[in-house]
Structure formats: C-alpha cells, structure tokens
Amino acid sequence: MIYVTDGSFEGILAAVFEAFRNREDPEEITLGGDFQLSIAAGIREIPTDTGKSDRVWRGVQNRISEKSLEDLYLAYLSEHPRVGLYIYRYIKLGLKLGHKVEEYLQHPDVQAIYDLSRRVSKEVHLFLGILRFKKLKNGVFYACYEPDNNITQLITEHFASRLSDQAWIIHDRKRDVFALHNGEEVVFTTGLSGIVHEDCEEEYEELWRRYFTTIAIESRKNLKLQRSFMPRRYWKHLTEKQL
Amino acid sequence: MKLLDKLQILADSAKYDVSCSSSGSSRSNRPGGVGNASLPGICHSWADDGRCISLLKVLFTNVCIYDCKYCVNRSSNDIRRASFTPDELCELIIQFYRRNYIEGLFLSSAVIRNPDYTMELMIKALRKLRHEYRFNSYIHIKSIPGADMRLVHEAGLLADRMSINIELPSVSGLKLLAPQKDPGSILEPMGYVRERIMESRELVLYKKPQSFVPAGQSTQLIIGATPDSDLKILTLTERLYRNYQLKRVYYSAYVPVNSDENLPSIYTSPPLLREHRIYQADWLLRFYGFRAGELLDENHPNFDIHLDPKCDWALRHLDQFPVEINKAPLEMLLRVPGIGYRMAAKIIRARRIGPLGFEDLKRMRVVLKRARYFITCSGRYYGGIDPDSGLLYQLLSNKADNKVMAGQISMFG
Ligand code: SF4
C-alpha cells in the first residue's frame, strides 16, 4: 500500500496513525502527490488530520527520548523521498523498544533517521556561518540561499537573537519561503519572489571580498580542502565568491 | 589612505597567525546591542588555503620597532605600513557582522613606539567597540609581550579570549630569532592571565561576576623555523595545558617570508604535513587521554610523517592489540587507530543492545580501513594479516595519498 500525504509533518504522522489502525506496513509514505506508481501496490490518500497526528506525537513522547523526537523532526526537514517511511518504522520500533531505540544504530531504519538528522543539523550549522546578508537600498538586510534541506525555520531563530535590531529577510529561493524580521518578530511567508529588489550597497561587499582574498596564504593554497568545507553548490550566493 | 588598502595591508600582515576559533564563549544579546557569542563557534567562510574564517583577523598597526627575524612586519623590511583608527576598525566590525561575514574580531598588533603604548591603543579601540558601538560578540585579543600587567588586565575584561604567542618552542630559538624579546615577557603574562581567570571564576560564587577572558587563553607555536623536535614541542604543549590551563595551543607551519642565515631557506615550503601531525597529536593529548611521553620519547623524538600519531603509537604497542570491540573500555577504544570519539561513543551505546559483529560496525559507518587491524568482534579478527608482520606499516602509512588537512579546521574548539 502506498500512503499519499500532503508532505507536512502532521500529514506523515497522520499516515503513521492510519498504518497502525489498519494494521498494515505501507510500502511508501510519500511527501505529496509526486511519486513512482507501482503496479502491485494500492494507493491510500491520507488527509492531514491534526487530531490523529497529535495522538501519535503524544504517544511517542511518552515512549522515546527527547533526542529521538528531535531526530525525527530534523530528519523530516531533509525532504528525503523515503523519510515518511523511515519515520513510520522508527516510531514503530520506538514504541516497542522505548528509549533504547536511539541506541539501536545497528538497525538500518534507526541509522537512516540518524543520518538524515545529522545531515540537516550539519547544514543548519554551516548556514549559520555562510548565509550572507546584503544591505538593500531601503536599509533592509536581505539574504538569499538555496539549502538542500528545509532549514529556514531553524536558522531564523539564531539570526533573530543575533541581529535583533535589524530589519532582515531570509529567502529560501528553492522553496519560495521567506522569513521576515522587522526588528521585533519573525513572520514566515511565501510568494514574495520578484518583489525584493536586490540592488545593494557595494562598499562593504568589496571590503569583504578584498579581505577574503588577502587572508589566504599563497603557499598553503588548497582549493580541494576549501571545497570540502564549502561545497561549490553553495557559492552562488556567497558574496566573497562573486567577483 | 583608503580603507580598502588599509584593510589589505593589516590583514595581510596578520594572516600568519592561525588561531581563528570563535568557540568557548556564550553570551546572549542585550537590548540595543549587536550580536551574541555562540558556544561551539561558527566558521563563516574558508579561504583558498582551506583555513576557516571566523573572526576578522587584523593587526591594529603593522608599524614595528622590533626586528624579529621570521616576521613580515619586522622593522628592517621595506613594506607598506598602516594603522587603523579606532572608529574605522569599529565600523568595519559592525558592518561585517551585520552582513554575517564574521563572528567577531581577532585583534593583534605590531609594536608601535613601545608595548604599553600599543596595548593602550588596542584597549581604546576595544572599549569603543564594546561600549559605544555596543558590540556584544566575540573578541580575541593578542596581548603584546612586555606590556604592563595592568593593561593585560584591562584588555582581559573586554575580550573573550586572550593569546600570548610563544612562537618559538625553545628559549634558544627565541634568543636567535627574536633577540629583542625577553622570554620572561611571554610566560609572565600567561601566568597572570591564568590567575585572573581563576579568580574571576571564584568571584562568581559570591558576587556579580566580572567576566575576564571567559573563553580562556591560547598561544601559537611556529613549526619548522627552529630545529626543535616534535617531542620538544609536544612536551611544551602539555605543560601549557597543564600548568597554564590554556584552552588551545595553535601551530603554524613556518612560511618563509624573509631570508636570514639563521632561518630555513626562503624556498622551503611550509611543513604542512608535520603541522598536521602535531595538531593530531595535540588532539590526542586533549581528548584521548594520551601523554606526550607516551607518544614520543628520546629514541623516537619525531613522528613518522607518513602515519597519523595514533597509528604511529599503536604500531609501537602491538602487544596491547587487538582489543575486543564488545568489551574494551572507552579509554581503550579511543586508542584504536581510526576510531574517533564519536564512533567510540556510538559503539558503546549500540553494544548495550546486543553484541556487535563486523557487519554491524560497517552499518554504523565505523571507518574500518585502519581499525580492522586492531580489533576483534566477538573474538574474531578481520584484519586478514598477521599484525606482527611488517605489512601493517605499509597498509597504514599514507605515502600514496597525501591528504593534508589543516588540523585546526575539523578540530576547532
Ligand atoms: S614584534 Fe611582532 S610584529 Fe614586530 S617584528 Fe616581532 S613578531 Fe613581527
């Protein structure tokens, strides 16, 4: 059976609920309607029902550790096509093993959630460093990026406390997600693409680029090492890489 | 002079100082303030040499009265000289910070007029940055050798971390290459800073804490400018961690910038691999329970450059291997080549559920390339060769693939 969800975390949890109720192991739990049809499997559309998802979440909260819950949510943000299924299997195992599930790294499903969660938190940490704001002509600081994972919500918290007196926008261009900060609170929204004019002040951009090229020691040049920390796909929005 | 040129000159002359970590301090923002400090440290970019950029690393001035032989800024060199004004520096930091280019400031300086005068200039700039510009994030200041302790104290109240660079790992090296510096002028402030740090921690107990370099102090040693052995360097390192409670010792492969009869030739390339080995060994001292005297001794004063120091040690202590993955205590797992802290912790967690076999380790993504020769899984050995045969050295040394990783990067903190 293939379970089709709307791709939200609640949607996946609702699918977990249905799977338990129907006493069946789904072959897939999809994130949205975009999936591979398989001839043998039937399709079950899962409406997102927060009553059901809440019940699942409360149920696991009592059984598995904080760390496991966090791993599940972080893994979800990876948007990996199979993450729905991994979450289902992890929860099923968690209900059986309790807190121990977190340690059961020999188990492929536990390892899968662990890996995805790590992948997401690594990207979060990376972007706390490599997100770049430009100062637009209207005084607003604007940062545009295209992360692999859906991490805007996670990085926003950091910048809200760090750059608390600034008006800024963080824009995930891949997902068309915007976080707007007006100096007091953050609002998430979509569908603003094209509204932001990217004209910005150049003075500090130029100073930063000059600093960046100067600080490298020529006789230690190691571009491979540089790329291993800062893969090329991220360069597009890096001020210091736009010459 | 244009700010762009100043920045270039003062960054260029600061770039041989390796420390860039922004870790170890945690401070939340305050209303009307700019920034906070994040405990684990954040890298903001990686330069073309692969080194992490976390702090804006500049000299306050590169005008110097001294003539240390190994240094670009020595007075006898004919180079462009510049100094920041406090406001230029503050504005630069704030604007960079607001764009998320940097985590904070690493301020060092050449010695203009005299050590006290230089230190006063730096303190003035820092005070402005903290109080007028309300900069709340990370500041690392390099203390000027020979400055009055009163100034060291004042600087320490403004900074998160302070470093006093030893640079040359032996007194004889110091006498030869930095004859105008007094070796005592390095260790004295280091001891002083340690006392003040401890004192400020005690104060916390009964009155409002006066935060004094909360992220501790660090230093830098230059590798390869003098003939000092790895043993000598590591023994010094160990003493610095133990006796002076330093947070970090940084190592900098000597990059020749001047010719001098007492220095390696200007054409030598920086000993990057050696630097890397010493960073690895430093890591073993701090987190893996090794002592310098175990890793090296008079008969074996230098690391085999083709082995990582843990392998080097393990090959000389084969009698302690193989260890049983399902029984070995943490301390011993940590001594297995190829098994790092994270993996050891993972193994200990997972084996509580049930005994681990070789396949389980693979599934847990334990890197077995080196470890397989030093472990058994439920009594079985998977190395496939007799560990006592000379083959092991061939298999473990990386003469073929010389992957040089600057140690500070994956290991900051
Ligand atoms: S005092 Fe510092 S800046 Fe001046 S020459 Fe010596 S090492 Fe270089």
XYZ file of C-alpha atoms and ligand atoms in Angstrom:
664
model
C 0.000 0.000 0.000
C 1.247 3.475 -0.830
C 0.212 6.242 1.551
C -0.019 9.657 -0.049
C 0.317 12.621 2.299
C 0.458 16.375 1.725
C 4.115 16.340 2.772
C 3.628 18.119 6.103
C 4.999 16.617 9.305
C 1.433 16.311 10.597
C 0.476 14.572 7.370
C 3.175 11.948 7.886
C 2.139 11.414 11.489
C -1.463 11.016 10.349
C -0.233 8.344 7.935
C 1.532 6.615 10.822
C -1.775 6.689 12.692
C -3.607 5.119 9.753
C -0.978 2.430 9.318
C -1.370 1.392 12.951
C -5.136 1.443 12.692
C -5.163 -0.602 9.501
C -2.523 -2.937 10.877
C -0.531 -2.744 7.680
C 3.035 -1.842 6.747
C 2.847 0.707 3.919
C 5.418 0.306 1.158
C 5.788 4.046 0.802
C 4.662 7.149 2.620
C 5.003 9.929 0.108
C 5.606 13.613 0.581
C 2.967 14.965 -1.738
C 1.490 13.523 -4.911
C 4.729 13.200 -6.806
C 5.777 9.548 -6.562
C 6.530 6.437 -8.552
C 3.469 4.322 -9.248
C 3.899 0.668 -8.592
C 1.509 -1.760 -10.188
C 1.246 -4.100 -7.282
C 0.504 -1.524 -4.635
C -2.740 0.222 -3.943
C -2.954 3.862 -3.010
C -4.404 5.344 0.131
C -4.803 9.082 0.347
C -4.166 10.343 3.844
C -5.873 13.572 4.784
C -3.881 15.662 7.232
C -5.777 15.360 10.448
C -4.125 17.121 13.363
C -6.252 15.185 15.815
C -4.589 11.997 14.603
C -1.115 13.410 14.284
C -1.297 14.845 17.807
C -2.274 11.475 19.164
C 0.709 9.821 17.529
C 3.097 12.508 18.722
C 1.808 12.398 22.285
C 2.020 8.634 22.189
C 5.673 8.590 21.184
C 6.569 11.452 23.516
C 5.933 9.148 26.426
C 7.911 6.308 24.953
C 11.044 7.679 23.295
C 13.634 10.256 24.307
C 13.757 13.969 23.544
C 16.730 13.255 21.351
C 14.762 10.731 19.289
C 11.904 13.194 18.822
C 14.330 15.834 17.686
C 15.997 13.414 15.289
C 12.638 12.548 13.762
C 11.755 16.169 13.118
C 15.197 17.068 11.792
C 15.143 14.040 9.505
C 11.759 15.166 8.225
C 13.255 18.517 7.191
C 15.643 16.692 4.865
C 12.695 16.124 2.493
C 14.277 12.813 1.562
C 11.742 10.899 -0.591
C 11.693 7.954 1.799
C 11.714 9.882 5.041
C 7.996 9.291 5.639
C 8.569 5.569 5.680
C 11.656 5.859 7.886
C 9.694 7.932 10.379
C 6.920 5.333 10.457
C 9.327 2.472 11.005
C 11.322 4.340 13.615
C 8.160 5.124 15.558
C 7.002 1.544 15.340
C 10.344 0.339 16.665
C 10.352 3.101 19.272
C 7.001 2.018 20.660
C 8.445 -1.430 21.142
C 11.912 -0.533 22.460
C 11.239 2.771 24.225
C 14.249 4.978 24.960
C 16.612 2.296 23.754
C 15.645 2.881 20.129
C 18.039 5.813 19.959
C 20.942 3.460 20.651
C 19.895 0.795 18.194
C 22.242 2.016 15.494
C 22.764 -1.431 14.044
C 19.190 -1.175 12.771
C 19.010 0.290 9.252
C 15.915 2.424 9.961
C 17.410 3.924 13.083
C 20.625 4.592 11.211
C 18.640 6.213 8.392
C 16.905 8.673 10.718
C 20.191 9.362 12.479
C 21.944 10.055 9.167
C 19.253 12.365 7.851
C 19.041 14.230 11.117
C 22.807 14.726 11.090
C 22.707 15.889 7.503
C 20.145 18.535 8.395
C 21.868 19.784 11.519
C 25.152 19.973 9.658
C 23.607 22.162 7.016
C 21.988 24.336 9.663
C 25.336 24.859 11.325
C 27.002 25.598 8.005
C 24.444 28.245 7.079
C 24.709 29.992 10.424
C 28.126 30.836 9.036
C 27.738 31.150 5.290
C 24.412 32.922 4.962
C 25.172 36.379 3.580
C 23.101 39.488 4.044
C 23.187 42.379 1.612
C 22.071 45.805 2.631
C 19.378 46.850 0.194
C 18.902 50.456 -0.815
C 15.930 50.711 1.534
C 18.033 49.694 4.535
C 16.684 46.169 4.847
C 19.212 43.328 5.047
C 18.419 40.591 2.580
C 19.828 37.051 2.489
C 19.086 34.631 -0.285
C 20.087 30.974 -0.235
C 19.255 27.560 -1.655
C 19.754 24.961 1.057
C 19.472 21.221 0.402
C 17.170 20.852 3.379
C 14.210 22.860 4.547
C 16.035 24.729 7.296
C 14.779 28.311 7.163
C 12.776 27.977 10.329
C 15.755 26.526 12.171
C 18.307 29.138 11.194
C 15.916 32.016 11.707
C 15.907 31.673 15.452
C 19.660 32.206 15.549
C 19.537 35.378 13.494
C 16.549 36.747 15.378
C 18.586 36.803 18.549
C 21.863 37.777 16.967
C 20.725 40.526 14.598
C 17.811 41.542 16.753
C 17.834 45.264 15.989
C 17.919 44.849 12.207
C 15.143 44.518 9.683
C 16.022 41.486 7.583
C 14.690 38.932 5.178
C 15.897 35.364 4.765
C 14.788 33.913 1.471
C 14.948 30.235 0.540
C 14.807 30.575 -3.188
C 14.418 26.878 -3.828
C 11.241 26.587 -1.774
C 9.988 30.137 -2.153
C 9.963 30.557 1.632
C 10.596 33.896 3.296
C 11.355 34.750 6.899
C 10.741 38.416 7.567
C 12.123 40.126 10.646
C 11.073 43.662 11.422
C 13.282 44.191 14.456
C 10.792 42.572 16.795
C 9.303 39.394 15.479
C 9.622 36.914 12.640
C 6.910 36.119 10.115
C 7.114 33.265 7.616
C 5.525 33.649 4.258
C 5.720 32.529 0.639
C 5.097 34.039 -2.757
C 7.123 37.213 -2.460
C 9.577 36.302 -5.211
C 10.225 39.165 -7.557
C 9.157 41.739 -5.010
C 12.596 42.144 -3.491
C 14.944 44.349 -5.442
C 18.389 43.013 -4.997
C 20.208 46.283 -5.565
C 22.503 46.694 -2.638
C 25.233 48.855 -1.231
C 28.575 47.681 -2.556
C 31.104 49.249 -0.197
C 31.302 46.520 2.430
C 30.875 43.772 -0.106
C 34.039 44.963 -1.761
C 35.885 45.241 1.549
C 34.854 41.708 2.434
C 35.989 40.321 -0.907
C 39.329 42.042 -0.506
C 39.711 40.627 2.984
C 38.797 37.178 1.753
C 41.448 37.099 -0.961
C 44.109 38.674 1.241
C 43.799 36.333 4.212
C 44.695 33.160 2.276
C 48.339 32.126 2.418
C 49.510 31.539 -1.124
C 51.996 28.781 -0.324
C 49.288 26.824 1.517
C 46.754 27.050 -1.266
C 44.353 24.108 -1.095
C 41.171 24.534 -3.088
C 40.111 20.962 -2.555
C 40.129 21.437 1.174
C 38.181 24.645 0.769
C 35.525 22.872 -1.281
C 35.266 20.048 1.205
C 34.017 22.530 3.793
C 32.150 24.829 1.454
C 30.864 22.805 -1.499
C 30.605 24.576 -4.785
C 26.827 24.413 -4.981
C 26.696 26.976 -2.181
C 28.952 29.528 -3.859
C 26.227 31.163 -5.896
C 25.041 33.302 -3.024
C 28.382 33.877 -1.323
C 29.489 37.476 -1.527
C 33.166 36.530 -1.497
C 32.729 34.153 -4.419
C 31.054 36.679 -6.698
C 33.888 38.535 -8.330
C 44.941 56.008 2.596
C 41.746 54.310 1.511
C 40.126 51.895 3.933
C 40.342 49.170 1.304
C 44.140 49.473 1.204
C 44.439 49.612 4.972
C 42.380 46.504 5.326
C 44.530 44.722 2.791
C 47.789 45.687 4.482
C 46.620 44.914 8.002
C 45.004 41.610 7.072
C 47.996 40.592 5.001
C 50.333 41.091 7.935
C 48.020 39.236 10.317
C 47.432 36.169 8.226
C 50.226 34.040 9.636
C 48.511 33.945 12.992
C 46.478 30.770 12.783
C 44.080 30.967 15.636
C 40.631 31.754 14.363
C 38.322 29.815 16.579
C 35.351 31.654 17.983
C 34.338 28.988 20.428
C 34.150 28.799 24.170
C 32.109 31.854 24.993
C 28.403 32.092 25.287
C 26.727 35.427 25.720
C 23.237 36.416 24.768
C 22.452 39.682 23.131
C 21.115 42.564 25.194
C 18.561 45.159 24.185
C 20.125 47.662 21.833
C 23.232 45.542 21.449
C 24.713 43.949 18.380
C 25.354 40.255 18.434
C 25.875 37.349 20.745
C 28.556 34.723 21.167
C 27.824 31.165 20.234
C 29.408 28.457 22.357
C 30.532 25.954 19.742
C 31.981 28.593 17.420
C 30.986 29.261 13.836
C 33.052 29.289 10.654
C 31.888 31.883 8.183
C 33.975 31.004 5.207
C 37.016 29.070 4.101
C 39.838 30.872 2.366
C 41.641 29.499 -0.680
C 44.130 27.797 1.630
C 41.260 25.854 3.175
C 41.524 27.576 6.542
C 38.378 28.618 8.314
C 37.490 32.293 8.530
C 35.593 33.004 11.683
C 36.978 36.248 13.002
C 38.133 39.336 11.200
C 41.818 38.871 11.795
C 43.771 42.109 11.525
C 46.618 43.975 13.091
C 45.860 47.313 14.648
C 49.066 48.544 13.093
C 51.961 46.890 11.282
C 54.433 49.579 12.257
C 57.011 47.788 14.401
C 60.009 48.807 16.477
C 61.273 45.236 16.667
C 63.102 43.198 14.117
C 62.136 39.584 14.750
C 63.851 37.634 12.018
C 60.965 35.409 10.933
C 58.294 38.118 10.746
C 56.998 40.035 7.699
C 56.468 43.127 9.777
C 59.994 43.388 11.156
C 61.332 46.922 11.109
C 64.038 46.185 8.550
C 61.515 45.074 5.904
C 60.509 47.593 3.289
C 56.738 47.105 3.186
C 53.704 49.341 3.190
C 52.670 50.341 6.700
C 49.266 51.348 8.018
C 47.234 51.761 11.206
C 43.513 51.736 11.813
C 41.757 54.475 13.665
C 39.500 53.075 16.391
C 36.397 54.215 14.506
C 37.468 52.655 11.226
C 38.004 49.367 12.958
C 34.716 49.504 14.885
C 32.672 50.398 11.833
C 34.274 47.603 9.836
C 33.478 45.025 12.506
C 29.887 46.148 12.949
C 29.169 46.278 9.235
C 30.769 42.896 8.576
C 28.919 41.430 11.487
C 25.552 42.740 10.336
C 26.088 41.012 6.994
C 27.041 37.766 8.730
C 30.571 37.744 7.310
C 32.237 37.209 10.660
C 31.780 36.014 14.197
C 33.857 38.769 15.731
C 37.302 40.282 15.898
C 40.789 38.930 16.337
C 42.942 41.909 17.080
C 46.676 41.710 17.145
C 49.320 44.324 16.563
C 52.919 45.015 15.792
C 54.689 47.091 18.429
C 54.392 50.784 17.784
C 56.540 53.054 19.994
C 56.537 50.632 22.957
C 54.459 47.700 24.236
C 52.400 49.774 26.674
C 51.556 52.391 24.110
C 50.454 49.722 21.634
C 48.350 47.952 24.189
C 46.684 51.208 25.173
C 45.719 51.875 21.556
C 44.190 48.434 21.251
C 42.287 48.782 24.504
C 40.941 52.131 23.404
C 39.576 50.599 20.225
C 38.067 47.647 22.077
C 36.460 49.853 24.667
C 34.877 51.873 21.931
C 33.668 48.746 20.174
C 32.099 47.325 23.323
C 30.649 50.492 24.812
C 29.932 52.951 22.020
C 29.176 50.501 19.240
C 27.651 48.083 21.738
C 29.305 45.111 20.091
C 28.361 42.038 22.021
C 30.048 39.257 20.130
C 33.418 37.562 20.162
C 36.707 39.392 20.650
C 40.082 37.710 20.734
C 42.963 39.977 21.624
C 46.599 39.187 21.329
C 48.461 40.598 24.254
C 51.678 42.436 23.467
C 54.740 40.887 25.144
C 56.287 43.321 27.576
C 53.102 45.275 28.300
C 52.250 46.203 31.851
C 50.044 43.729 33.758
C 47.554 46.467 34.486
C 46.944 46.749 30.732
C 46.768 42.980 30.322
C 44.088 43.029 32.982
C 42.137 45.795 31.321
C 42.238 44.073 27.956
C 41.095 40.841 29.565
C 37.948 42.473 30.836
C 36.972 43.460 27.300
C 37.909 40.295 25.433
C 36.545 36.756 25.283
C 39.885 35.177 24.657
C 43.429 36.349 25.021
C 46.517 34.904 23.457
C 50.131 35.487 24.168
C 52.137 33.922 21.397
C 55.195 31.945 22.326
C 56.003 31.492 18.620
C 59.338 29.732 19.052
C 59.223 26.495 21.020
C 62.579 26.956 22.745
C 64.460 29.696 24.536
C 67.452 29.169 22.261
C 65.220 29.729 19.237
C 63.793 32.839 20.774
C 67.259 34.239 21.514
C 68.368 33.574 17.982
C 65.369 34.790 16.040
C 63.719 37.334 18.302
C 66.672 38.712 20.227
C 64.865 41.845 21.366
C 62.121 39.877 23.107
C 62.567 38.676 26.653
C 61.347 35.077 27.108
C 60.068 36.083 30.522
C 57.769 38.645 28.938
C 55.743 35.776 27.460
C 55.332 33.450 30.378
C 54.755 36.121 32.972
C 51.506 37.464 31.468
C 50.389 33.896 30.773
C 50.656 33.089 34.458
C 48.985 36.364 35.292
C 46.047 35.704 32.976
C 45.611 32.217 34.425
C 45.406 33.688 37.956
C 42.860 36.309 36.912
C 40.703 33.730 35.137
C 40.632 31.518 38.211
C 39.911 34.485 40.418
C 37.016 35.651 38.272
C 35.533 32.162 38.488
C 35.728 32.218 42.255
C 34.168 35.654 42.381
C 31.133 34.277 40.632
C 30.333 32.386 43.784
C 29.592 35.325 45.993
C 29.191 38.433 43.895
C 28.376 39.641 40.442
C 30.874 38.034 38.097
C 33.380 40.254 36.426
C 33.971 38.340 33.287
C 37.659 38.004 32.480
C 38.540 36.279 29.176
C 35.677 33.772 29.596
C 36.893 31.727 26.627
C 40.336 31.342 28.161
C 43.771 31.913 26.713
C 45.643 30.387 23.825
C 49.034 30.585 22.197
C 50.778 29.793 18.947
C 53.955 27.878 18.170
C 55.761 28.107 14.876
C 56.702 24.738 13.429
C 59.883 24.408 11.463
C 61.601 27.773 11.918
C 63.905 26.217 14.516
C 65.338 22.688 14.767
C 63.113 21.781 17.764
C 61.809 18.199 17.705
C 58.167 17.127 17.860
C 58.873 15.772 21.327
C 60.081 19.159 22.490
C 57.036 20.857 21.017
C 54.556 18.394 22.499
C 56.189 18.462 25.902
C 55.868 22.221 25.902
C 52.263 21.911 24.774
C 51.474 19.513 27.552
C 52.982 21.863 30.097
C 50.957 24.736 28.719
C 47.717 22.802 29.018
C 48.549 21.511 32.493
C 50.325 24.395 34.169
C 48.816 27.352 32.405
C 45.431 25.805 31.657
C 45.494 27.093 28.104
C 42.378 26.441 26.071
C 44.268 25.913 22.850
C 47.763 25.743 21.508
C 47.867 26.559 17.815
C 50.616 25.548 15.434
C 51.731 27.371 12.378
C 53.917 25.758 9.749
C 56.671 28.258 9.153
C 56.155 30.174 5.931
C 59.419 31.808 4.918
C 58.958 35.499 4.287
C 62.496 36.711 4.951
C 65.958 35.420 4.242
C 68.321 35.115 7.130
C 71.269 32.878 7.848
C 69.508 31.564 10.942
C 66.286 30.701 9.132
C 65.358 27.916 6.717
C 65.895 28.980 3.129
C 63.308 31.228 1.580
C 62.500 28.452 -0.876
C 61.430 25.881 1.730
C 57.789 25.101 1.526
C 55.864 25.218 4.794
C 55.924 21.841 6.595
C 52.160 21.378 6.352
C 52.111 17.653 6.904
C 54.233 17.972 10.021
C 51.960 20.705 11.294
C 49.008 18.410 10.660
C 50.617 15.559 12.608
C 51.262 17.852 15.540
C 47.648 19.005 15.519
C 46.554 15.376 15.569
C 48.863 14.682 18.484
C 47.589 17.771 20.302
C 44.102 16.344 19.859
C 45.269 13.049 21.377
C 46.612 14.904 24.400
C 43.459 16.875 24.997
C 40.720 14.365 24.319
C 42.129 10.872 24.075
C 43.995 10.564 27.324
C 47.483 10.311 25.818
C 50.536 11.845 27.424
C 53.340 13.415 25.404
C 55.832 10.934 26.874
C 53.774 8.015 25.556
C 53.582 9.295 22.022
C 57.253 10.205 21.690
C 60.479 9.703 23.599
C 64.194 10.367 23.299
C 64.650 7.362 20.997
C 61.731 8.399 18.869
C 61.623 12.197 19.115
C 59.704 12.852 15.893
C 56.532 11.456 14.404
C 56.729 9.327 11.320
C 55.283 11.823 8.912
C 53.555 9.073 6.932
C 51.499 7.817 9.851
C 48.962 9.562 11.958
C 50.303 9.775 15.519
C 47.810 7.253 16.865
C 48.886 4.657 14.274
C 52.485 5.509 14.974
C 51.896 4.818 18.650
C 49.797 1.673 18.033
C 52.450 0.120 15.801
C 54.942 0.502 18.608
C 52.490 -1.041 21.093
C 51.111 -4.027 19.240
C 51.147 -6.022 22.486
C 48.065 -4.019 23.563
C 46.072 -5.089 20.482
C 43.731 -6.374 19.173
C 41.008 -5.116 21.513
C 37.589 -6.714 21.707
C 35.028 -4.234 20.454
C 32.302 -5.624 22.703
C 34.316 -5.429 25.906
C 37.011 -2.772 25.676
C 36.535 0.227 27.966
C 36.133 3.665 26.385
C 39.764 4.630 27.089
C 40.986 1.669 25.091
C 38.527 2.086 22.215
C 39.816 5.609 21.882
C 43.287 4.237 21.368
C 42.308 2.185 18.349
C 43.556 3.834 15.142
C 40.652 5.079 13.077
C 38.146 5.135 15.914
C 37.337 8.638 16.998
C 35.377 9.956 19.902
C 32.028 9.927 18.177
C 32.488 6.367 16.958
C 33.648 5.088 20.317
C 30.552 6.600 21.934
C 28.354 5.062 19.247
C 29.898 1.627 19.758
C 29.397 1.799 23.496
C 25.753 2.770 23.064
C 24.998 0.155 20.444
C 26.660 -2.751 22.220
C 24.268 -2.315 25.138
C 21.539 -3.625 22.833
C 23.478 -6.668 21.723
C 26.925 -7.883 20.699
C 28.332 -6.167 17.633
C 29.693 -8.036 14.670
C 31.911 -6.717 11.906
C 28.886 -6.132 9.663
C 27.156 -4.110 12.388
C 30.169 -1.826 12.578
C 30.029 -1.299 8.850
C 26.352 -0.475 9.015
C 27.088 2.029 11.757
C 29.556 3.627 9.388
C 32.560 2.922 11.544
C 35.504 3.550 9.268
C 37.314 0.256 9.337
C 40.142 0.941 6.964
C 42.640 1.247 9.780
C 40.641 -0.018 12.756
C 40.162 -3.537 11.351
C 43.771 -4.475 12.126
C 43.419 -3.574 15.791
C 40.100 -5.066 16.851
C 38.204 -8.296 17.254
C 34.417 -8.616 17.066
C 33.191 -11.323 19.452
C 36.631 -12.864 19.317
C 37.044 -12.846 15.546
C 39.823 -10.923 13.847
C 39.026 -9.397 10.465
C 42.347 -7.813 9.654
C 43.283 -10.733 7.424
C 47.008 -10.371 8.069
C 49.361 -11.152 10.878
C 49.657 -7.861 12.758
C 53.249 -8.635 13.673
C 54.357 -8.852 10.069
C 55.874 -5.747 8.585
C 52.912 -5.467 6.231
C 50.904 -3.398 8.630
C 53.158 -0.395 8.260
C 52.723 -0.481 4.506
C 48.971 -0.653 4.847
C 48.689 2.169 7.326
C 51.135 4.719 6.030
C 49.764 7.140 3.538
C 52.788 7.676 1.377
C 50.493 7.313 -1.581
C 47.647 9.607 -0.678
C 48.991 12.680 0.981
C 45.805 14.237 2.137
C 46.776 17.287 4.075
C 44.127 18.685 6.285
C 44.966 21.751 8.254
C 44.368 20.470 11.732
C 42.558 23.430 13.179
C 39.619 23.021 10.898
C 37.885 19.859 11.793
C 39.195 20.299 15.274
C 38.324 23.780 16.320
C 37.064 24.278 19.828
S 57.246 42.263 17.484
Fe 55.695 41.075 16.410
S 55.214 42.303 14.603
Fe 57.113 43.116 15.417
S 58.683 42.030 14.267
Fe 58.362 40.852 16.160
S 56.827 39.319 15.606
Fe 56.816 40.877 13.990
